[in-house]
PDB file of C-alpha atoms in Angstrom:
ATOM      1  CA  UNK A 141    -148.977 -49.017-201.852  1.00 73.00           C
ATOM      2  CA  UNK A 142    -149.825 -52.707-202.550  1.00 84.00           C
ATOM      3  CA  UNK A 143    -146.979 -54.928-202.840  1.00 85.00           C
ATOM      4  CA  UNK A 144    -148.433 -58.308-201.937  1.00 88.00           C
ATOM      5  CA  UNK A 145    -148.201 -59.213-205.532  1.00 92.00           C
ATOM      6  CA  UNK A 146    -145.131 -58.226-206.057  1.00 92.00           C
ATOM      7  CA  UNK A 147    -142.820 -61.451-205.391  1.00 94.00           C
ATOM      8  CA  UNK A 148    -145.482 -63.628-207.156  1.00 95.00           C
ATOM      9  CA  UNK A 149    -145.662 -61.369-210.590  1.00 95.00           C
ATOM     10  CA  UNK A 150    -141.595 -61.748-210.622  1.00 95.00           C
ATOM     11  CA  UNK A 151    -141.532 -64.935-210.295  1.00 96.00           C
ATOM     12  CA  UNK A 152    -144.219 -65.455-212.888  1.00 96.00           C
ATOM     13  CA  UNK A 153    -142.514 -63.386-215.246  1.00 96.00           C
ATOM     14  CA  UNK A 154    -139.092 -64.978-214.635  1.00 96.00           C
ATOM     15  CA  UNK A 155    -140.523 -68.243-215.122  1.00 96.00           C
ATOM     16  CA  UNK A 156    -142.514 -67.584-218.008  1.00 97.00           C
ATOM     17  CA  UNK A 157    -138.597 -66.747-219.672  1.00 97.00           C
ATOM     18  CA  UNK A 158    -136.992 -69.707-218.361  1.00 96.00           C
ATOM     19  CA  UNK A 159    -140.302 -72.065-219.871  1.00 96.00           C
ATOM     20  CA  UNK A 160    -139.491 -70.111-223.625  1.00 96.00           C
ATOM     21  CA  UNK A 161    -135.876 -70.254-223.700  1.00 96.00           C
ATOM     22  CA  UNK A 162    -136.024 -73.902-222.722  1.00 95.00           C
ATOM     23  CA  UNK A 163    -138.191 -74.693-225.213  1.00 94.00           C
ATOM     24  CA  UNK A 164    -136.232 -72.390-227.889  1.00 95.00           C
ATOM     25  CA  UNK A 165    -132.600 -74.012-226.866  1.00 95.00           C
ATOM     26  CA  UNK A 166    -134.407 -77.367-226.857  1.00 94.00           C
ATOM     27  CA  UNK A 167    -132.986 -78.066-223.166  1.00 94.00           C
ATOM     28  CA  UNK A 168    -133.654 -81.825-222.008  1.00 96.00           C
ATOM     29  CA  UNK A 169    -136.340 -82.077-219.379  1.00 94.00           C
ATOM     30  CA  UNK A 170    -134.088 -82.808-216.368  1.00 96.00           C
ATOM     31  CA  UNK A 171    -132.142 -79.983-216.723  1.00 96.00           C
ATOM     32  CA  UNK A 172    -134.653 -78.122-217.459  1.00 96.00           C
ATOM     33  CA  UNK A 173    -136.956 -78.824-214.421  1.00 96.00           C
ATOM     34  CA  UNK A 174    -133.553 -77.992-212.353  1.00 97.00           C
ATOM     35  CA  UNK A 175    -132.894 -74.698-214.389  1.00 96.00           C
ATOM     36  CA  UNK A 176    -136.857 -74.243-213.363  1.00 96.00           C
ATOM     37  CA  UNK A 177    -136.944 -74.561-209.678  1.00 97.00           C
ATOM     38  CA  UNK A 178    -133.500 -72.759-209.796  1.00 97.00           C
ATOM     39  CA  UNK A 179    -134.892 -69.903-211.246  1.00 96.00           C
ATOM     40  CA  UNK A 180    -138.523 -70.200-209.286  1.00 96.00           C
ATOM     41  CA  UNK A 181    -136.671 -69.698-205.921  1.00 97.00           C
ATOM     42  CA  UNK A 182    -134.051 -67.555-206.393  1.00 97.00           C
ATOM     43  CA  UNK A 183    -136.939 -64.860-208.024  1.00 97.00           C
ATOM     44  CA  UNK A 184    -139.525 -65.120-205.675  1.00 96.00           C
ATOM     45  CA  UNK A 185    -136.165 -64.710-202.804  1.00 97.00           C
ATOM     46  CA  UNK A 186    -135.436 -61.659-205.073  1.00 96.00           C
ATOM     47  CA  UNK A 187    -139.148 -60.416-204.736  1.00 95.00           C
ATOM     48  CA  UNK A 188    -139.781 -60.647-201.444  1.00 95.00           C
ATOM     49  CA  UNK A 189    -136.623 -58.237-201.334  1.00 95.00           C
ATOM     50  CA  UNK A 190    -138.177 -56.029-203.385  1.00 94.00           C
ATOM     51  CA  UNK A 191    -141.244 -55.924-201.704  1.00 94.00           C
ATOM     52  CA  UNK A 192    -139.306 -55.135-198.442  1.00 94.00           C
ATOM     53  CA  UNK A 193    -137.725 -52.183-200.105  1.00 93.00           C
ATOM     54  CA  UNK A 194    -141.021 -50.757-201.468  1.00 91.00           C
ATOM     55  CA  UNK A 195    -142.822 -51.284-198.294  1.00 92.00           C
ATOM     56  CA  UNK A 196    -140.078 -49.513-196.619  1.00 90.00           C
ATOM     57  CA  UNK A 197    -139.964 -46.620-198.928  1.00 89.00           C
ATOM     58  CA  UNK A 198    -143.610 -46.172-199.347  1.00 83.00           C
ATOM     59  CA  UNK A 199    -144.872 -46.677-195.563  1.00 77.00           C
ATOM     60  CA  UNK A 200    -145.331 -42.579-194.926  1.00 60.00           C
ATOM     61  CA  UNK A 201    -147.727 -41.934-198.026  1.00 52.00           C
ATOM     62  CA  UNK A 202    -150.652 -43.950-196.742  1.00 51.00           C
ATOM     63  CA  UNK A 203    -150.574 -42.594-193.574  1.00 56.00           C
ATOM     64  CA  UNK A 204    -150.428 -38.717-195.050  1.00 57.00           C
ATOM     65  CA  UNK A 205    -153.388 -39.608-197.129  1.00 60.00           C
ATOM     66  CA  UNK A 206    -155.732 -41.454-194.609  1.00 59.00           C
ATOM     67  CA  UNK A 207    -155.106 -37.948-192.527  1.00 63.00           C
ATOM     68  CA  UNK A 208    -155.954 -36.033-194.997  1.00 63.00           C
ATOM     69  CA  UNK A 209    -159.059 -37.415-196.536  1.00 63.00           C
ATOM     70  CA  UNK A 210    -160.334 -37.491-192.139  1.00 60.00           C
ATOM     71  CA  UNK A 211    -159.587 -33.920-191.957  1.00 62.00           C
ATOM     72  CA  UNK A 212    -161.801 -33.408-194.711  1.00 61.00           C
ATOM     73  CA  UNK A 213    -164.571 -35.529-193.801  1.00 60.00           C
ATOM     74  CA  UNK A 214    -164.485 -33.898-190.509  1.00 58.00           C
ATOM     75  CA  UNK A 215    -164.757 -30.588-191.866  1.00 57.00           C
ATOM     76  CA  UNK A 216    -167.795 -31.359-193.909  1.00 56.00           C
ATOM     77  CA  UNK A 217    -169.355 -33.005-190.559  1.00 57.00           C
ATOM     78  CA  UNK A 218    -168.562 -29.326-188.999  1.00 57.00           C
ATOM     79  CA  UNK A 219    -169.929 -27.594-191.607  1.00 55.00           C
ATOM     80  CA  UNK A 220    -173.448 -29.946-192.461  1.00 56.00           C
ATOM     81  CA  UNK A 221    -173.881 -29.583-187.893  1.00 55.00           C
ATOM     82  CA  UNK A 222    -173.879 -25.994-188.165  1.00 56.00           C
ATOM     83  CA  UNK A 223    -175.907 -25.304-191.056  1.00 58.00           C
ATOM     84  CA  UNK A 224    -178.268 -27.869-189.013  1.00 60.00           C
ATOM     85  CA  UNK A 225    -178.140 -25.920-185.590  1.00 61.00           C
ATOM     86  CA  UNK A 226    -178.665 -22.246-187.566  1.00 58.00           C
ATOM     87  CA  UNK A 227    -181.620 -24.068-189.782  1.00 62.00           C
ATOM     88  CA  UNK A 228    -183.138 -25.185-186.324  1.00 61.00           C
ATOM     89  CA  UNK A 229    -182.244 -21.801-184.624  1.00 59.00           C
ATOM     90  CA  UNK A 230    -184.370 -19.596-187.214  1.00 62.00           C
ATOM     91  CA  UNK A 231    -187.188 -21.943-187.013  1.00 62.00           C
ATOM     92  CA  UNK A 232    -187.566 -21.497-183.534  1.00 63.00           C
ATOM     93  CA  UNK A 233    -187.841 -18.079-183.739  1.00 61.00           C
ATOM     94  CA  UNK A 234    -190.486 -17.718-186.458  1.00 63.00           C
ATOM     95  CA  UNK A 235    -191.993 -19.674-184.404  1.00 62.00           C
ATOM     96  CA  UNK A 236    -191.879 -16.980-181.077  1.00 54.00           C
TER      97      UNK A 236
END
């Protein structure tokens, strides 16, 4: 799973709140840079938790997968070899 994102879209999105209820509740600028950076950090500390948890949860799936999808492609090598090998065996003996 990809969770590289994930801090940086909460923050975003918690930031993107804090800008329209400032502007709604008409908040003076020096609180509201404060309220800003307040919020900024204490998401993106909150994200990077979240991320931890996902990455934690998630880490077996990938792995699963990737095995899966070699086994296959390894079958199909098996299979394309041998039809190759019986094509070149029934050749050779037309040709005797």
């Amino acid at each position: 799973m990809k969770t590289k994102q994930v801090p940086v879209i909460i923050t975003l999105v918690a930031g993107l709140v804090t800008c329209i209820l400032g502007f709604t509740m008409h908040m003076e600028s020096a609180q509201f840079v404060k309220t800003l950076v307040i919020v900024l950090v204490s998401f993106y500390i909150f994200g990077c938790i979240a991320k931890l948890v996902l990455d934690k949860n998630f880490k077996e799936e990938p792995e699963e997968e990737a095995t899966e999808e070699a086994g296959e492609e390894s079958d199909s090598e098996e299979t394309e070899s041998s039809e190759e090998i019986t094509e070149e065996s029934i050749e050779e003996s037309t040709e005797k």
